[in-house]
N, CA, C and O atoms as a Tinker XYZ file with bonds, in Angstrom:
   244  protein
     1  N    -19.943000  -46.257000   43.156000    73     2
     2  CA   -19.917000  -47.026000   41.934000    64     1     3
     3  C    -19.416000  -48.423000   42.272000    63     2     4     5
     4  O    -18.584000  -48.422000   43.179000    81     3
     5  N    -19.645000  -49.326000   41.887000    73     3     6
     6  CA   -19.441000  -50.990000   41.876000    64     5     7
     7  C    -18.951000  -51.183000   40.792000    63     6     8     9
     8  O    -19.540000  -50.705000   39.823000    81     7
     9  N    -17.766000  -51.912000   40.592000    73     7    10
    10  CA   -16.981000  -52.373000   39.482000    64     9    11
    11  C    -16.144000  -53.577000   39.950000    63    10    12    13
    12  O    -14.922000  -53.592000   40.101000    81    11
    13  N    -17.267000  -54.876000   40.213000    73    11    14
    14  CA   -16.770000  -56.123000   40.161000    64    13    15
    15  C    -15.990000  -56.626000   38.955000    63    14    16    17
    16  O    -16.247000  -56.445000   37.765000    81    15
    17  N    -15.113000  -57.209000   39.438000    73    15    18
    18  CA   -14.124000  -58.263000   38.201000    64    17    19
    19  C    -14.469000  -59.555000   38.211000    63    18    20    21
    20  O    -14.207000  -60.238000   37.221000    81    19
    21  N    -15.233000  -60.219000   39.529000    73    19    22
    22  CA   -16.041000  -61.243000   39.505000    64    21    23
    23  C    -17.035000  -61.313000   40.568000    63    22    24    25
    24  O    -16.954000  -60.717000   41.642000    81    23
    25  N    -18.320000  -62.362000   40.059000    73    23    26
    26  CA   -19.410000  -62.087000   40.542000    64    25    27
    27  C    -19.623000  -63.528000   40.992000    63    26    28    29
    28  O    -19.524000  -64.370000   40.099000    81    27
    29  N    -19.884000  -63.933000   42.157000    73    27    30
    30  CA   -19.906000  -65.381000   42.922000    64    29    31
    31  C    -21.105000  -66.152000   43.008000    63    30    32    33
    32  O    -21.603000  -65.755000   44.062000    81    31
    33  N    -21.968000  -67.134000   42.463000    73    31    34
    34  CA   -23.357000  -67.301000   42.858000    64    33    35
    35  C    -23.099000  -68.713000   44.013000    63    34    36    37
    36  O    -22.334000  -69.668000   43.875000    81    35
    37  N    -24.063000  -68.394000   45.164000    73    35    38
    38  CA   -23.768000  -69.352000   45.862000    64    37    39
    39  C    -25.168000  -69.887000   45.953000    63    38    40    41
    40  O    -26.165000  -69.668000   45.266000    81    39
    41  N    -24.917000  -70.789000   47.190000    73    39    42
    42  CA   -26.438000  -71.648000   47.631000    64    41    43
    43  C    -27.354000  -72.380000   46.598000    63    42    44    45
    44  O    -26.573000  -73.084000   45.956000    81    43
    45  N    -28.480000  -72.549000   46.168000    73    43    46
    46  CA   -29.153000  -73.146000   45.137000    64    45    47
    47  C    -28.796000  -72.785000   43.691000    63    46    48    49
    48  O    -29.127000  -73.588000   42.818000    81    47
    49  N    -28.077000  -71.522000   43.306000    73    47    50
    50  CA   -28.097000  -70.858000   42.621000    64    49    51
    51  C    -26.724000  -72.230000   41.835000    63    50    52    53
    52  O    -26.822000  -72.861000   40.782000    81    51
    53  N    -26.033000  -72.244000   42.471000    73    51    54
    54  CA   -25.014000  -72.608000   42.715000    64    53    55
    55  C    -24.571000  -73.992000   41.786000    63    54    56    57
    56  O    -23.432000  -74.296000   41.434000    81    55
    57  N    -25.936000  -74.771000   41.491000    73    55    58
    58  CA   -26.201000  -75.841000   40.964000    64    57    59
    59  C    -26.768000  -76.547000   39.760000    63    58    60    61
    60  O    -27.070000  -77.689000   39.415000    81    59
    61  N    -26.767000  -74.998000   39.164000    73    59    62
    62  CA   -27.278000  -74.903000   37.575000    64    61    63
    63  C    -25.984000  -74.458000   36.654000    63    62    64    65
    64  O    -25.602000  -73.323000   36.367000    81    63
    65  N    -25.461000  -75.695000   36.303000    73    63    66
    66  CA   -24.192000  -75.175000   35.667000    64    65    67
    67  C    -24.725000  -74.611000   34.604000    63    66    68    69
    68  O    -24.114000  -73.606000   34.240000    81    67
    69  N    -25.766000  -74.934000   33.893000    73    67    70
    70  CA   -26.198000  -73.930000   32.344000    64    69    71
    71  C    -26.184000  -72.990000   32.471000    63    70    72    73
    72  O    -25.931000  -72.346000   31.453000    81    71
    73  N    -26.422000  -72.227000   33.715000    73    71    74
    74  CA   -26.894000  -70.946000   33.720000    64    73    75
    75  C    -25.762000  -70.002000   33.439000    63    74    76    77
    76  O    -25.954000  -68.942000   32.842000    81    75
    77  N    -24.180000  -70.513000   34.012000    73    75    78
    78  CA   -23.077000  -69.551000   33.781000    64    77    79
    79  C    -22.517000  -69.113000   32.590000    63    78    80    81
    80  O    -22.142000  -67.973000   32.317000    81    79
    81  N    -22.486000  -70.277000   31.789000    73    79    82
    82  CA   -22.747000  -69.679000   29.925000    64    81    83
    83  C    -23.366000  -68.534000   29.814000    63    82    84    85
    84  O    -22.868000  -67.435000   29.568000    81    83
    85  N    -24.679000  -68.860000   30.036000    73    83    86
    86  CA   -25.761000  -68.249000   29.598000    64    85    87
    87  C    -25.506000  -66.620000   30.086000    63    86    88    89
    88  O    -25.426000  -65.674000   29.302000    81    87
    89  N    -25.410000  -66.543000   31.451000    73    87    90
    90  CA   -25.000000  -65.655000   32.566000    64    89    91
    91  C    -23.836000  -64.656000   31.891000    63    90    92    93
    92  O    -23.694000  -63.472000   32.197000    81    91
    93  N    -23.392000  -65.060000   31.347000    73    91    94
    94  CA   -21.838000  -64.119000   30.883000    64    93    95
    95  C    -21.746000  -64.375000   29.513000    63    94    96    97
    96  O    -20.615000  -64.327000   29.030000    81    95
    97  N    -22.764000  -64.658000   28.723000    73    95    98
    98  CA   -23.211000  -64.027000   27.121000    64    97    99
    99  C    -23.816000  -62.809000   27.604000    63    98   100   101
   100  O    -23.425000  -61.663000   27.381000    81    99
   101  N    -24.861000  -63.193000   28.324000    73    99   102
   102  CA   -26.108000  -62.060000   28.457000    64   101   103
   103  C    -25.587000  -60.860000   29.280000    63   102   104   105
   104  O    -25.912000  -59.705000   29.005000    81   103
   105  N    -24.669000  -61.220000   30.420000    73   103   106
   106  CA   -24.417000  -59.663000   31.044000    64   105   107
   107  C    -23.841000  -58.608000   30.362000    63   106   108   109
   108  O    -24.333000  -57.485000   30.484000    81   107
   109  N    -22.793000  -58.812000   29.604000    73   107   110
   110  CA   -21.846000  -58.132000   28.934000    64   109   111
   111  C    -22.954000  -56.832000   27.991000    63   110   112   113
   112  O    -22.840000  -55.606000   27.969000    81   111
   113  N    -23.744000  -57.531000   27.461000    73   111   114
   114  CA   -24.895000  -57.173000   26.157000    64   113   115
   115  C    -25.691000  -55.705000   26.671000    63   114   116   117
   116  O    -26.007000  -54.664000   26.093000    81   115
   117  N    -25.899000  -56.490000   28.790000    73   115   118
   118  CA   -27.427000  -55.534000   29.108000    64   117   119
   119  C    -26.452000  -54.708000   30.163000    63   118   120   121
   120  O    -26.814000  -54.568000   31.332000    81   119
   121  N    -25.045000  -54.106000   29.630000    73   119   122
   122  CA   -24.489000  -53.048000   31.007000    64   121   123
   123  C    -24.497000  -52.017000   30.248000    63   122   124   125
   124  O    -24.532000  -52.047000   29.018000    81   123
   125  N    -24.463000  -50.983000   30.984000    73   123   126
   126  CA   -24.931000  -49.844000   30.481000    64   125   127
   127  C    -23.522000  -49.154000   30.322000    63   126   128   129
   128  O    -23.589000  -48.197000   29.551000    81   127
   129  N    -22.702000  -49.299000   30.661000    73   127   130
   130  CA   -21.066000  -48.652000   30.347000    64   129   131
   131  C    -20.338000  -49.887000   29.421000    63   130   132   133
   132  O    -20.540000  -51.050000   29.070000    81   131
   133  N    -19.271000  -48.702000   29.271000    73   131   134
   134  CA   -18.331000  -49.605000   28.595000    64   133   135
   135  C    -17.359000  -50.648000   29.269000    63   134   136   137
   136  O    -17.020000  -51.704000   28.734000    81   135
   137  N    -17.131000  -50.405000   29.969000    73   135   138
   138  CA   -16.516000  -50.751000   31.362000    64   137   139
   139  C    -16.569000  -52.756000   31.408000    63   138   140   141
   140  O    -17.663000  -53.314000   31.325000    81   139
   141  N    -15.448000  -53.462000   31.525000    73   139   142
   142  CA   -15.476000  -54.670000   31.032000    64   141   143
   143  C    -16.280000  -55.872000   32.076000    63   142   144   145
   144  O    -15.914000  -56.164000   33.214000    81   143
   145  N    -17.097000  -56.273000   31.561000    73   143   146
   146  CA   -18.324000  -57.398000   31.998000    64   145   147
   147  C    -17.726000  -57.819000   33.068000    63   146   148   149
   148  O    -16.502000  -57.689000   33.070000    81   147
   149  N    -18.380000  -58.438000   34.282000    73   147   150
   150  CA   -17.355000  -59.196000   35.671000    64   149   151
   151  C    -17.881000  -61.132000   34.524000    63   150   152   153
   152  O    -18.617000  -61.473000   33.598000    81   151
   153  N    -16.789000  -61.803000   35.562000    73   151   154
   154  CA   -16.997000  -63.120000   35.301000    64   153   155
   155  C    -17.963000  -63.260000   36.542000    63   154   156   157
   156  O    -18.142000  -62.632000   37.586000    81   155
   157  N    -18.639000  -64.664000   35.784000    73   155   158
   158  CA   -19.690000  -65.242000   37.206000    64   157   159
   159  C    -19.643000  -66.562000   37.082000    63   158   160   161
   160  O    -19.784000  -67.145000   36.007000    81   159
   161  N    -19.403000  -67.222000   38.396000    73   159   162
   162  CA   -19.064000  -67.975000   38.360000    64   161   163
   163  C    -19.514000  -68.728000   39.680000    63   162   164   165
   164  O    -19.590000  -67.897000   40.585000    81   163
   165  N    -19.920000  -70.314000   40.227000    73   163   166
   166  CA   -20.790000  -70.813000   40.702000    64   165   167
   167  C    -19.556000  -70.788000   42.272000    63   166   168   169
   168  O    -18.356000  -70.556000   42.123000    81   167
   169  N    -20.094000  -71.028000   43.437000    73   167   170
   170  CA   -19.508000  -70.875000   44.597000    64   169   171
   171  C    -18.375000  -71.911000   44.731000    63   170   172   173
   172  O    -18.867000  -73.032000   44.598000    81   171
   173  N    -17.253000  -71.957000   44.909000    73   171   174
   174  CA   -16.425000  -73.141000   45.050000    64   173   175
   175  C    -16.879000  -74.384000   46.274000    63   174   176   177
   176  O    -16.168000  -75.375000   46.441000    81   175
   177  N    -18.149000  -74.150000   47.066000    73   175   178
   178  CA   -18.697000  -75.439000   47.708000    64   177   179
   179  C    -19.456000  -75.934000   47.390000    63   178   180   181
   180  O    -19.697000  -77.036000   47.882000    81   179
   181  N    -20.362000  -75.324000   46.254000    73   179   182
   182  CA   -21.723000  -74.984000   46.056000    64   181   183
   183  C    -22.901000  -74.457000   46.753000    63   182   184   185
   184  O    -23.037000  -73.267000   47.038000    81   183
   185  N    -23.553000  -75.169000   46.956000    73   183   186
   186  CA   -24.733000  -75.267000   47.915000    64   185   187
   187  C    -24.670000  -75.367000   49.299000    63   186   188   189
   188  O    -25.565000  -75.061000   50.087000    81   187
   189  N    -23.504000  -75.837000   49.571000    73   187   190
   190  CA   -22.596000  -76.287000   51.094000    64   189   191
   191  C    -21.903000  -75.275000   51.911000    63   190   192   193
   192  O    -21.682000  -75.438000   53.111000    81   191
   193  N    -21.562000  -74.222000   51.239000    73   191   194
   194  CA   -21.129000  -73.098000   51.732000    64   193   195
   195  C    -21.348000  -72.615000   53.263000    63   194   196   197
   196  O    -20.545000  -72.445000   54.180000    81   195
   197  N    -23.056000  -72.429000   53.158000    73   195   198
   198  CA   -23.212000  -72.113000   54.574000    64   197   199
   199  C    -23.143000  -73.598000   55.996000    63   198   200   201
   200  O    -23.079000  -73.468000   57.219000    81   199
   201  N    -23.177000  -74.507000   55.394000    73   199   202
   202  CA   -22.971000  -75.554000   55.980000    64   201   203
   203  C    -21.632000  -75.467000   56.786000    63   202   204   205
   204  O    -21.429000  -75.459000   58.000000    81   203
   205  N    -20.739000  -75.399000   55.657000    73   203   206
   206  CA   -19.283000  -75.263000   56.342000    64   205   207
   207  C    -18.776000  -74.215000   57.049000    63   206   208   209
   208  O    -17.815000  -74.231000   57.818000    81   207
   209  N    -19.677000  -73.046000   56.657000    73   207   210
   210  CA   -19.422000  -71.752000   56.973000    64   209   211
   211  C    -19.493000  -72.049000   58.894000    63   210   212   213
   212  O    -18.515000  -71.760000   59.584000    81   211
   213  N    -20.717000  -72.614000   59.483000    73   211   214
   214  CA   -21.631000  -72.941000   60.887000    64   213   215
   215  C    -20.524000  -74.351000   60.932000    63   214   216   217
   216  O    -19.965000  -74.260000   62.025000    81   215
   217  N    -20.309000  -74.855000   60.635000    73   215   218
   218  CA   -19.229000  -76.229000   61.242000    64   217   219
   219  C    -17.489000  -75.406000   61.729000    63   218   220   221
   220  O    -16.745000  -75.699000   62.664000    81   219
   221  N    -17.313000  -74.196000   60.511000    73   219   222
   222  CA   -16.174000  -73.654000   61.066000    64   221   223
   223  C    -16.364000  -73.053000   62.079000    63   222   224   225
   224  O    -15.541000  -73.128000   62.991000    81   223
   225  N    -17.411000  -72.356000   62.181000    73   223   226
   226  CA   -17.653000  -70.865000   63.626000    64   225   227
   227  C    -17.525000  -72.273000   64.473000    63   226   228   229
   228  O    -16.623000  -72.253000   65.311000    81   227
   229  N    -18.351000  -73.595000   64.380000    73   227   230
   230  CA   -18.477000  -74.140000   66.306000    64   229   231
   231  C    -16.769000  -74.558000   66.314000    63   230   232   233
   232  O    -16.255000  -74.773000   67.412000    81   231
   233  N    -16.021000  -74.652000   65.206000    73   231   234
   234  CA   -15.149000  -75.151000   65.706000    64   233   235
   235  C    -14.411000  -74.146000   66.044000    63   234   236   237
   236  O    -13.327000  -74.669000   66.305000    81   235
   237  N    -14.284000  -72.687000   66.255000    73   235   238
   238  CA   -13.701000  -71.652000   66.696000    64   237   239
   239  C    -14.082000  -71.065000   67.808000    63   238   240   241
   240  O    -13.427000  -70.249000   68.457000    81   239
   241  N    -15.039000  -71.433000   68.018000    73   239   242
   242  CA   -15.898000  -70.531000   69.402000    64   241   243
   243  C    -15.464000  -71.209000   70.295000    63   242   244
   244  O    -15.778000  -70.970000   71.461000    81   243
């Protein structure tokens, strides 16, 4: 069973702030338990994520 408390959108996704409104009216509505909705919410780099993700590994290797 999966029972997120929050749900992360990264990469392109990442860059449509309308969508997270929208995103957490609508999930709550279409879950099939009672069980309380996760938040969703856009990546804290955005789109950059994997960017920084490959700049940290060379600087560790």
């Amino acid at each position: 069973m999966l029972d997120p408390h929050l749900v992360v959108l990264g990469g392109g996704l990442s860059n449509f702030s309308e969508l997270y409104p929208l995103l957490n009216e609508r999930v709550p509505r279409s879950m099939l338990s009672a069980a309380k909705a996760p938040r969703i919410e856009p990546a804290r780099y955005g789109d950059a994520g994997g960017v920084r993700g490959a700049a940290f590994l060379n600087l560790t290797d």
